[in-house]
mmCIF file with all atom_site columns, C-alpha atoms in Angstrom:
data_model
loop_
_atom_site.group_PDB
_atom_site.id
_atom_site.type_symbol
_atom_site.label_atom_id
_atom_site.label_alt_id
_atom_site.label_comp_id
_atom_site.label_asym_id
_atom_site.label_entity_id
_atom_site.label_seq_id
_atom_site.pdbx_PDB_ins_code
_atom_site.Cartn_x
_atom_site.Cartn_y
_atom_site.Cartn_z
_atom_site.occupancy
_atom_site.B_iso_or_equiv
_atom_site.pdbx_formal_charge
_atom_site.auth_seq_id
_atom_site.auth_comp_id
_atom_site.auth_asym_id
_atom_site.auth_atom_id
_atom_site.pdbx_PDB_model_num
ATOM 1   C CA . UNK B 1 1   ? -1.752  43.829 -48.007 1.00 0.00 ? 1   UNK B CA 1
ATOM 2   C CA . UNK B 1 2   ? -1.745  44.745 -51.467 1.00 0.00 ? 2   UNK B CA 1
ATOM 3   C CA . UNK B 1 3   ? -3.148  46.728 -53.358 1.00 0.00 ? 3   UNK B CA 1
ATOM 4   C CA . UNK B 1 4   ? -5.448  45.830 -56.876 1.00 0.00 ? 4   UNK B CA 1
ATOM 5   C CA . UNK B 1 5   ? -5.299  46.797 -60.336 1.00 0.00 ? 5   UNK B CA 1
ATOM 6   C CA . UNK B 1 6   ? -8.316  49.601 -59.862 1.00 0.00 ? 6   UNK B CA 1
ATOM 7   C CA . UNK B 1 7   ? -7.477  50.826 -56.056 1.00 0.00 ? 7   UNK B CA 1
ATOM 8   C CA . UNK B 1 8   ? -5.688  53.718 -55.289 1.00 0.00 ? 8   UNK B CA 1
ATOM 9   C CA . UNK B 1 9   ? -2.147  54.073 -54.547 1.00 0.00 ? 9   UNK B CA 1
ATOM 10  C CA . UNK B 1 10  ? -2.486  56.644 -52.180 1.00 0.00 ? 10  UNK B CA 1
ATOM 11  C CA . UNK B 1 11  ? -3.345  56.021 -49.052 1.00 0.00 ? 11  UNK B CA 1
ATOM 12  C CA . UNK B 1 12  ? -6.566  57.512 -48.088 1.00 0.00 ? 12  UNK B CA 1
ATOM 13  C CA . UNK B 1 13  ? -7.376  60.908 -45.391 1.00 0.00 ? 13  UNK B CA 1
ATOM 14  C CA . UNK B 1 14  ? -7.494  59.313 -41.538 1.00 0.00 ? 14  UNK B CA 1
ATOM 15  C CA . UNK B 1 15  ? -11.421 61.413 -41.429 1.00 0.00 ? 15  UNK B CA 1
ATOM 16  C CA . UNK B 1 16  ? -12.108 58.534 -45.076 1.00 0.00 ? 16  UNK B CA 1
ATOM 17  C CA . UNK B 1 17  ? -10.932 55.826 -43.011 1.00 0.00 ? 17  UNK B CA 1
ATOM 18  C CA . UNK B 1 18  ? -13.245 56.373 -39.720 1.00 0.00 ? 18  UNK B CA 1
ATOM 19  C CA . UNK B 1 19  ? -15.884 56.606 -42.785 1.00 0.00 ? 19  UNK B CA 1
ATOM 20  C CA . UNK B 1 20  ? -14.968 53.438 -43.839 1.00 0.00 ? 20  UNK B CA 1
ATOM 21  C CA . UNK B 1 21  ? -15.792 52.117 -40.610 1.00 0.00 ? 21  UNK B CA 1
ATOM 22  C CA . UNK B 1 22  ? -19.237 53.555 -39.461 1.00 0.00 ? 22  UNK B CA 1
ATOM 23  C CA . UNK B 1 23  ? -20.442 51.825 -43.048 1.00 0.00 ? 23  UNK B CA 1
ATOM 24  C CA . UNK B 1 24  ? -19.217 48.523 -42.311 1.00 0.00 ? 24  UNK B CA 1
ATOM 25  C CA . UNK B 1 25  ? -17.196 48.949 -44.825 1.00 0.00 ? 25  UNK B CA 1
ATOM 26  C CA . UNK B 1 26  ? -14.597 46.244 -43.813 1.00 0.00 ? 26  UNK B CA 1
ATOM 27  C CA . UNK B 1 27  ? -12.056 48.255 -46.799 1.00 0.00 ? 27  UNK B CA 1
ATOM 28  C CA . UNK B 1 28  ? -10.855 49.889 -43.494 1.00 0.00 ? 28  UNK B CA 1
ATOM 29  C CA . UNK B 1 29  ? -8.826  47.282 -42.665 1.00 0.00 ? 29  UNK B CA 1
ATOM 30  C CA . UNK B 1 30  ? -7.247  46.917 -45.571 1.00 0.00 ? 30  UNK B CA 1
ATOM 31  C CA . UNK B 1 31  ? -6.863  50.817 -44.960 1.00 0.00 ? 31  UNK B CA 1
ATOM 32  C CA . UNK B 1 32  ? -5.804  50.795 -41.307 1.00 0.00 ? 32  UNK B CA 1
ATOM 33  C CA . UNK B 1 33  ? -3.217  48.402 -42.571 1.00 0.00 ? 33  UNK B CA 1
ATOM 34  C CA . UNK B 1 34  ? -1.274  49.452 -45.636 1.00 0.00 ? 34  UNK B CA 1
ATOM 35  C CA . UNK B 1 35  ? -1.190  53.521 -44.344 1.00 0.00 ? 35  UNK B CA 1
ATOM 36  C CA . UNK B 1 36  ? -0.501  52.172 -40.285 1.00 0.00 ? 36  UNK B CA 1
ATOM 37  C CA . UNK B 1 37  ? -0.070  48.558 -40.553 1.00 0.00 ? 37  UNK B CA 1
ATOM 38  C CA . UNK B 1 38  ? 3.974   49.218 -40.485 1.00 0.00 ? 38  UNK B CA 1
ATOM 39  C CA . UNK B 1 39  ? 3.667   51.447 -37.495 1.00 0.00 ? 39  UNK B CA 1
ATOM 40  C CA . UNK B 1 40  ? 1.574   49.539 -35.300 1.00 0.00 ? 40  UNK B CA 1
ATOM 41  C CA . UNK B 1 41  ? 3.674   46.145 -35.820 1.00 0.00 ? 41  UNK B CA 1
ATOM 42  C CA . UNK B 1 42  ? 7.307   48.474 -34.660 1.00 0.00 ? 42  UNK B CA 1
ATOM 43  C CA . UNK B 1 43  ? 5.324   49.705 -31.574 1.00 0.00 ? 43  UNK B CA 1
ATOM 44  C CA . UNK B 1 44  ? 3.920   45.391 -31.527 1.00 0.00 ? 44  UNK B CA 1
ATOM 45  C CA . UNK B 1 45  ? 8.514   44.344 -32.410 1.00 0.00 ? 45  UNK B CA 1
ATOM 46  C CA . UNK B 1 46  ? 9.460   46.551 -29.528 1.00 0.00 ? 46  UNK B CA 1
ATOM 47  C CA . UNK B 1 47  ? 7.759   46.020 -26.904 1.00 0.00 ? 47  UNK B CA 1
ATOM 48  C CA . UNK B 1 48  ? 7.192   41.897 -27.587 1.00 0.00 ? 48  UNK B CA 1
ATOM 49  C CA . UNK B 1 49  ? 10.544  41.246 -29.511 1.00 0.00 ? 49  UNK B CA 1
ATOM 50  C CA . UNK B 1 50  ? 8.345   38.507 -31.376 1.00 0.00 ? 50  UNK B CA 1
ATOM 51  C CA . UNK B 1 51  ? 7.304   38.413 -35.010 1.00 0.00 ? 51  UNK B CA 1
ATOM 52  C CA . UNK B 1 52  ? 3.802   35.901 -33.299 1.00 0.00 ? 52  UNK B CA 1
ATOM 53  C CA . UNK B 1 53  ? 3.333   38.640 -31.164 1.00 0.00 ? 53  UNK B CA 1
ATOM 54  C CA . UNK B 1 54  ? 3.395   41.020 -32.467 1.00 0.00 ? 54  UNK B CA 1
ATOM 55  C CA . UNK B 1 55  ? 1.073   39.729 -35.589 1.00 0.00 ? 55  UNK B CA 1
ATOM 56  C CA . UNK B 1 56  ? -1.574  38.658 -33.077 1.00 0.00 ? 56  UNK B CA 1
ATOM 57  C CA . UNK B 1 57  ? -1.415  41.814 -30.850 1.00 0.00 ? 57  UNK B CA 1
ATOM 58  C CA . UNK B 1 58  ? -1.864  44.249 -35.004 1.00 0.00 ? 58  UNK B CA 1
ATOM 59  C CA . UNK B 1 59  ? -4.153  41.885 -36.170 1.00 0.00 ? 59  UNK B CA 1
ATOM 60  C CA . UNK B 1 60  ? -6.204  42.117 -32.303 1.00 0.00 ? 60  UNK B CA 1
ATOM 61  C CA . UNK B 1 61  ? -5.705  46.162 -32.567 1.00 0.00 ? 61  UNK B CA 1
ATOM 62  C CA . UNK B 1 62  ? -7.816  45.987 -36.600 1.00 0.00 ? 62  UNK B CA 1
ATOM 63  C CA . UNK B 1 63  ? -10.133 43.848 -35.201 1.00 0.00 ? 63  UNK B CA 1
ATOM 64  C CA . UNK B 1 64  ? -11.157 46.200 -31.568 1.00 0.00 ? 64  UNK B CA 1
ATOM 65  C CA . UNK B 1 65  ? -10.678 49.496 -34.083 1.00 0.00 ? 65  UNK B CA 1
ATOM 66  C CA . UNK B 1 66  ? -13.638 47.251 -36.180 1.00 0.00 ? 66  UNK B CA 1
ATOM 67  C CA . UNK B 1 67  ? -15.535 46.538 -32.672 1.00 0.00 ? 67  UNK B CA 1
ATOM 68  C CA . UNK B 1 68  ? -15.537 50.469 -31.207 1.00 0.00 ? 68  UNK B CA 1
ATOM 69  C CA . UNK B 1 69  ? -16.030 52.462 -34.895 1.00 0.00 ? 69  UNK B CA 1
ATOM 70  C CA . UNK B 1 70  ? -18.887 52.645 -34.470 1.00 0.00 ? 70  UNK B CA 1
ATOM 71  C CA . UNK B 1 71  ? -19.724 54.867 -31.373 1.00 0.00 ? 71  UNK B CA 1
ATOM 72  C CA . UNK B 1 72  ? -15.251 55.440 -31.429 1.00 0.00 ? 72  UNK B CA 1
ATOM 73  C CA . UNK B 1 73  ? -15.209 58.564 -34.440 1.00 0.00 ? 73  UNK B CA 1
ATOM 74  C CA . UNK B 1 74  ? -11.064 58.849 -32.998 1.00 0.00 ? 74  UNK B CA 1
ATOM 75  C CA . UNK B 1 75  ? -9.588  62.718 -33.608 1.00 0.00 ? 75  UNK B CA 1
ATOM 76  C CA . UNK B 1 76  ? -6.508  61.579 -33.666 1.00 0.00 ? 76  UNK B CA 1
ATOM 77  C CA . UNK B 1 77  ? -6.576  57.899 -35.873 1.00 0.00 ? 77  UNK B CA 1
ATOM 78  C CA . UNK B 1 78  ? -2.942  57.417 -35.917 1.00 0.00 ? 78  UNK B CA 1
ATOM 79  C CA . UNK B 1 79  ? -2.182  58.223 -31.726 1.00 0.00 ? 79  UNK B CA 1
ATOM 80  C CA . UNK B 1 80  ? -5.394  56.715 -30.926 1.00 0.00 ? 80  UNK B CA 1
ATOM 81  C CA . UNK B 1 81  ? -4.529  52.464 -33.174 1.00 0.00 ? 81  UNK B CA 1
ATOM 82  C CA . UNK B 1 82  ? -0.782  52.801 -31.715 1.00 0.00 ? 82  UNK B CA 1
ATOM 83  C CA . UNK B 1 83  ? -2.270  52.857 -28.110 1.00 0.00 ? 83  UNK B CA 1
ATOM 84  C CA . UNK B 1 84  ? -4.235  49.488 -28.602 1.00 0.00 ? 84  UNK B CA 1
ATOM 85  C CA . UNK B 1 85  ? -1.427  47.779 -29.916 1.00 0.00 ? 85  UNK B CA 1
ATOM 86  C CA . UNK B 1 86  ? 1.031   49.312 -27.636 1.00 0.00 ? 86  UNK B CA 1
ATOM 87  C CA . UNK B 1 87  ? -2.082  48.140 -24.711 1.00 0.00 ? 87  UNK B CA 1
ATOM 88  C CA . UNK B 1 88  ? -2.020  44.571 -26.550 1.00 0.00 ? 88  UNK B CA 1
ATOM 89  C CA . UNK B 1 89  ? 1.510   44.030 -26.366 1.00 0.00 ? 89  UNK B CA 1
ATOM 90  C CA . UNK B 1 90  ? 1.824   45.304 -22.801 1.00 0.00 ? 90  UNK B CA 1
ATOM 91  C CA . UNK B 1 91  ? -0.951  42.667 -21.665 1.00 0.00 ? 91  UNK B CA 1
ATOM 92  C CA . UNK B 1 92  ? 0.606   39.687 -24.139 1.00 0.00 ? 92  UNK B CA 1
ATOM 93  C CA . UNK B 1 93  ? 3.879   41.252 -22.343 1.00 0.00 ? 93  UNK B CA 1
ATOM 94  C CA . UNK B 1 94  ? 3.068   40.804 -19.115 1.00 0.00 ? 94  UNK B CA 1
ATOM 95  C CA . UNK B 1 95  ? 1.639   37.908 -19.201 1.00 0.00 ? 95  UNK B CA 1
ATOM 96  C CA . UNK B 1 96  ? 4.544   35.783 -21.005 1.00 0.00 ? 96  UNK B CA 1
ATOM 97  C CA . UNK B 1 97  ? 7.171   37.645 -18.731 1.00 0.00 ? 97  UNK B CA 1
ATOM 98  C CA . UNK B 1 98  ? 6.961   34.568 -16.336 1.00 0.00 ? 98  UNK B CA 1
ATOM 99  C CA . UNK B 1 99  ? 8.176   32.521 -19.118 1.00 0.00 ? 99  UNK B CA 1
ATOM 100 C CA . UNK B 1 100 ? 10.663  34.443 -20.234 1.00 0.00 ? 100 UNK B CA 1
ATOM 101 C CA . UNK B 1 101 ? 12.758  37.550 -18.719 1.00 0.00 ? 101 UNK B CA 1
ATOM 102 C CA . UNK B 1 102 ? 14.631  40.008 -21.019 1.00 0.00 ? 102 UNK B CA 1
ATOM 103 C CA . UNK B 1 103 ? 14.700  42.523 -23.361 1.00 0.00 ? 103 UNK B CA 1
ATOM 104 C CA . UNK B 1 104 ? 11.902  44.167 -24.833 1.00 0.00 ? 104 UNK B CA 1
ATOM 105 C CA . UNK B 1 105 ? 9.089   45.961 -22.376 1.00 0.00 ? 105 UNK B CA 1
ATOM 106 C CA . UNK B 1 106 ? 10.506  44.873 -18.751 1.00 0.00 ? 106 UNK B CA 1
ATOM 107 C CA . UNK B 1 107 ? 14.143  46.925 -20.075 1.00 0.00 ? 107 UNK B CA 1
ATOM 108 C CA . UNK B 1 108 ? 11.981  49.713 -20.980 1.00 0.00 ? 108 UNK B CA 1
ATOM 109 C CA . UNK B 1 109 ? 10.531  49.657 -17.552 1.00 0.00 ? 109 UNK B CA 1
ATOM 110 C CA . UNK B 1 110 ? 13.511  49.119 -15.860 1.00 0.00 ? 110 UNK B CA 1
ATOM 111 C CA . UNK B 1 111 ? 14.398  52.395 -17.004 1.00 0.00 ? 111 UNK B CA 1
ATOM 112 C CA . UNK B 1 112 ? 11.348  53.974 -15.905 1.00 0.00 ? 112 UNK B CA 1
ATOM 113 C CA . UNK B 1 113 ? 11.216  52.485 -13.426 1.00 0.00 ? 113 UNK B CA 1
ATOM 114 C CA . UNK B 1 114 ? 12.280  55.028 -10.617 1.00 0.00 ? 114 UNK B CA 1
ATOM 115 C CA . UNK B 1 115 ? 10.455  58.033 -11.776 1.00 0.00 ? 115 UNK B CA 1
ATOM 116 C CA . UNK B 1 116 ? 7.071   56.660 -12.506 1.00 0.00 ? 116 UNK B CA 1
ATOM 117 C CA . UNK B 1 117 ? 4.938   55.571 -9.573  1.00 0.00 ? 117 UNK B CA 1
ATOM 118 C CA . UNK B 1 118 ? 4.390   51.703 -8.068  1.00 0.00 ? 118 UNK B CA 1
ATOM 119 C CA . UNK B 1 119 ? 0.566   50.535 -9.590  1.00 0.00 ? 119 UNK B CA 1
ATOM 120 C CA . UNK B 1 120 ? -2.521  51.320 -6.932  1.00 0.00 ? 120 UNK B CA 1
ATOM 121 C CA . UNK B 1 121 ? -5.460  50.346 -6.139  1.00 0.00 ? 121 UNK B CA 1
ATOM 122 C CA . UNK B 1 122 ? -8.726  51.450 -5.519  1.00 0.00 ? 122 UNK B CA 1
ATOM 123 C CA . UNK B 1 123 ? -9.179  54.749 -7.908  1.00 0.00 ? 123 UNK B CA 1
ATOM 124 C CA . UNK B 1 124 ? -6.509  53.780 -10.179 1.00 0.00 ? 124 UNK B CA 1
ATOM 125 C CA . UNK B 1 125 ? -8.220  55.047 -13.605 1.00 0.00 ? 125 UNK B CA 1
ATOM 126 C CA . UNK B 1 126 ? -8.967  58.360 -11.407 1.00 0.00 ? 126 UNK B CA 1
ATOM 127 C CA . UNK B 1 127 ? -4.865  58.576 -10.552 1.00 0.00 ? 127 UNK B CA 1
ATOM 128 C CA . UNK B 1 128 ? -3.779  56.943 -14.375 1.00 0.00 ? 128 UNK B CA 1
ATOM 129 C CA . UNK B 1 129 ? -5.522  60.523 -15.519 1.00 0.00 ? 129 UNK B CA 1
ATOM 130 C CA . UNK B 1 130 ? -3.902  62.816 -13.388 1.00 0.00 ? 130 UNK B CA 1
ATOM 131 C CA . UNK B 1 131 ? -0.850  60.888 -14.200 1.00 0.00 ? 131 UNK B CA 1
ATOM 132 C CA . UNK B 1 132 ? -1.172  61.311 -17.740 1.00 0.00 ? 132 UNK B CA 1
ATOM 133 C CA . UNK B 1 133 ? -1.670  65.099 -17.781 1.00 0.00 ? 133 UNK B CA 1
ATOM 134 C CA . UNK B 1 134 ? 1.038   65.328 -15.774 1.00 0.00 ? 134 UNK B CA 1
ATOM 135 C CA . UNK B 1 135 ? 2.862   63.154 -18.220 1.00 0.00 ? 135 UNK B CA 1
ATOM 136 C CA . UNK B 1 136 ? 2.054   65.166 -20.931 1.00 0.00 ? 136 UNK B CA 1
ATOM 137 C CA . UNK B 1 137 ? 2.394   68.861 -19.230 1.00 0.00 ? 137 UNK B CA 1
ATOM 138 C CA . UNK B 1 138 ? 6.296   67.251 -18.401 1.00 0.00 ? 138 UNK B CA 1
ATOM 139 C CA . UNK B 1 139 ? 6.895   66.442 -22.326 1.00 0.00 ? 139 UNK B CA 1
ATOM 140 C CA . UNK B 1 140 ? 5.617   69.999 -23.271 1.00 0.00 ? 140 UNK B CA 1
ATOM 141 C CA . UNK B 1 141 ? 8.995   71.295 -20.819 1.00 0.00 ? 141 UNK B CA 1
ATOM 142 C CA . UNK B 1 142 ? 10.856  69.416 -23.167 1.00 0.00 ? 142 UNK B CA 1
ATOM 143 C CA . UNK B 1 143 ? 13.377  70.585 -25.966 1.00 0.00 ? 143 UNK B CA 1
ATOM 144 C CA . UNK B 1 144 ? 12.286  68.738 -29.517 1.00 0.00 ? 144 UNK B CA 1
ATOM 145 C CA . UNK B 1 145 ? 14.878  66.491 -30.159 1.00 0.00 ? 145 UNK B CA 1
ATOM 146 C CA . UNK B 1 146 ? 14.901  65.966 -26.135 1.00 0.00 ? 146 UNK B CA 1
ATOM 147 C CA . UNK B 1 147 ? 10.404  65.333 -26.526 1.00 0.00 ? 147 UNK B CA 1
ATOM 148 C CA . UNK B 1 148 ? 11.870  63.342 -28.959 1.00 0.00 ? 148 UNK B CA 1
ATOM 149 C CA . UNK B 1 149 ? 14.235  60.641 -27.965 1.00 0.00 ? 149 UNK B CA 1
ATOM 150 C CA . UNK B 1 150 ? 11.604  59.680 -24.562 1.00 0.00 ? 150 UNK B CA 1
ATOM 151 C CA . UNK B 1 151 ? 8.789   59.362 -26.524 1.00 0.00 ? 151 UNK B CA 1
ATOM 152 C CA . UNK B 1 152 ? 11.165  56.894 -29.043 1.00 0.00 ? 152 UNK B CA 1
ATOM 153 C CA . UNK B 1 153 ? 12.425  55.290 -26.405 1.00 0.00 ? 153 UNK B CA 1
ATOM 154 C CA . UNK B 1 154 ? 9.699   55.086 -23.778 1.00 0.00 ? 154 UNK B CA 1
ATOM 155 C CA . UNK B 1 155 ? 5.681   55.420 -26.129 1.00 0.00 ? 155 UNK B CA 1
ATOM 156 C CA . UNK B 1 156 ? 7.119   53.217 -28.794 1.00 0.00 ? 156 UNK B CA 1
ATOM 157 C CA . UNK B 1 157 ? 9.617   51.016 -27.812 1.00 0.00 ? 157 UNK B CA 1
ATOM 158 C CA . UNK B 1 158 ? 12.301  52.166 -29.642 1.00 0.00 ? 158 UNK B CA 1
ATOM 159 C CA . UNK B 1 159 ? 15.987  50.999 -29.345 1.00 0.00 ? 159 UNK B CA 1
ATOM 160 C CA . UNK B 1 160 ? 18.562  53.313 -27.452 1.00 0.00 ? 160 UNK B CA 1
ATOM 161 C CA . UNK B 1 161 ? 20.370  52.868 -31.333 1.00 0.00 ? 161 UNK B CA 1
ATOM 162 C CA . UNK B 1 162 ? 17.388  53.055 -33.640 1.00 0.00 ? 162 UNK B CA 1
ATOM 163 C CA . UNK B 1 163 ? 16.178  56.508 -32.016 1.00 0.00 ? 163 UNK B CA 1
ATOM 164 C CA . UNK B 1 164 ? 19.437  57.597 -33.016 1.00 0.00 ? 164 UNK B CA 1
ATOM 165 C CA . UNK B 1 165 ? 19.838  56.455 -35.670 1.00 0.00 ? 165 UNK B CA 1
ATOM 166 C CA . UNK B 1 166 ? 16.273  58.123 -36.032 1.00 0.00 ? 166 UNK B CA 1
ATOM 167 C CA . UNK B 1 167 ? 17.311  62.126 -34.665 1.00 0.00 ? 167 UNK B CA 1
ATOM 168 C CA . UNK B 1 168 ? 20.730  61.406 -36.926 1.00 0.00 ? 168 UNK B CA 1
ATOM 169 C CA . UNK B 1 169 ? 23.104  61.626 -33.375 1.00 0.00 ? 169 UNK B CA 1
ATOM 170 C CA . UNK B 1 170 ? 24.575  60.205 -31.828 1.00 0.00 ? 170 UNK B CA 1
ATOM 171 C CA . UNK B 1 171 ? 23.630  56.547 -28.492 1.00 0.00 ? 171 UNK B CA 1
ATOM 172 C CA . UNK B 1 172 ? 26.106  58.760 -25.996 1.00 0.00 ? 172 UNK B CA 1
ATOM 173 C CA . UNK B 1 173 ? 24.061  61.311 -26.601 1.00 0.00 ? 173 UNK B CA 1
ATOM 174 C CA . UNK B 1 174 ? 20.884  59.294 -27.268 1.00 0.00 ? 174 UNK B CA 1
ATOM 175 C CA . UNK B 1 175 ? 22.003  58.157 -23.235 1.00 0.00 ? 175 UNK B CA 1
ATOM 176 C CA . UNK B 1 176 ? 22.928  60.207 -22.115 1.00 0.00 ? 176 UNK B CA 1
ATOM 177 C CA . UNK B 1 177 ? 19.611  63.010 -22.771 1.00 0.00 ? 177 UNK B CA 1
ATOM 178 C CA . UNK B 1 178 ? 17.069  59.847 -21.182 1.00 0.00 ? 178 UNK B CA 1
ATOM 179 C CA . UNK B 1 179 ? 18.927  59.840 -18.136 1.00 0.00 ? 179 UNK B CA 1
ATOM 180 C CA . UNK B 1 180 ? 18.974  63.577 -17.468 1.00 0.00 ? 180 UNK B CA 1
ATOM 181 C CA . UNK B 1 181 ? 15.015  63.495 -18.819 1.00 0.00 ? 181 UNK B CA 1
ATOM 182 C CA . UNK B 1 182 ? 14.656  59.910 -16.175 1.00 0.00 ? 182 UNK B CA 1
ATOM 183 C CA . UNK B 1 183 ? 16.012  62.313 -13.608 1.00 0.00 ? 183 UNK B CA 1
ATOM 184 C CA . UNK B 1 184 ? 14.359  66.007 -14.346 1.00 0.00 ? 184 UNK B CA 1
ATOM 185 C CA . UNK B 1 185 ? 10.419  63.317 -14.564 1.00 0.00 ? 185 UNK B CA 1
ATOM 186 C CA . UNK B 1 186 ? 10.887  61.385 -10.814 1.00 0.00 ? 186 UNK B CA 1
ATOM 187 C CA . UNK B 1 187 ? 12.147  65.397 -9.613  1.00 0.00 ? 187 UNK B CA 1
ATOM 188 C CA . UNK B 1 188 ? 9.129   67.007 -11.872 1.00 0.00 ? 188 UNK B CA 1
ATOM 189 C CA . UNK B 1 189 ? 6.252   64.334 -10.527 1.00 0.00 ? 189 UNK B CA 1
ATOM 190 C CA . UNK B 1 190 ? 8.126   64.653 -7.253  1.00 0.00 ? 190 UNK B CA 1
ATOM 191 C CA . UNK B 1 191 ? 6.824   68.397 -7.036  1.00 0.00 ? 191 UNK B CA 1
ATOM 192 C CA . UNK B 1 192 ? 3.478   67.861 -8.495  1.00 0.00 ? 192 UNK B CA 1
ATOM 193 C CA . UNK B 1 193 ? 2.424   66.286 -5.552  1.00 0.00 ? 193 UNK B CA 1
ATOM 194 C CA . UNK B 1 194 ? 3.783   62.832 -7.509  1.00 0.00 ? 194 UNK B CA 1
ATOM 195 C CA . UNK B 1 195 ? 5.263   60.444 -4.826  1.00 0.00 ? 195 UNK B CA 1
ATOM 196 C CA . UNK B 1 196 ? 7.418   57.857 -7.178  1.00 0.00 ? 196 UNK B CA 1
#
């Protein structure tokens, strides 16, 4: 959404946006979209490859934020919103994958299939939390460039070409780095006692 003449051209700080949510000021949505809309659309598009589905997931993200704040007070608004969009997009992808197979999330999940444990039943929330902590420790151990490549590819869903362009390197370098990182992740998880 564009801003009117009387509005500031600069984005508000995250704390100011959160205060708008807390005061139930509908400008919170506009400010969120202005500051993070492009990022959220990118996340959804990279997973879904559908403009309509991406738009719906981003709009649902704004709705979820409106419903959650208050009582929630996210410490890192950008990450919190990105996680909502990513989860909504993955849910949408799962519901649509029976209709159409191919790129997007299926390709990303296929690349990580040999590195991550298969979903389990009960007690999964605790296992997911432990896995998340282990993944964070693994990522902290990667070089800054390796971590950026891994996150851009597997969290933000960027293509290898997009990762290479963003980091100013060749696609071959990205592919080999991701291959080494996936292999290292598998070894790391096994060393930590997580069955892959």
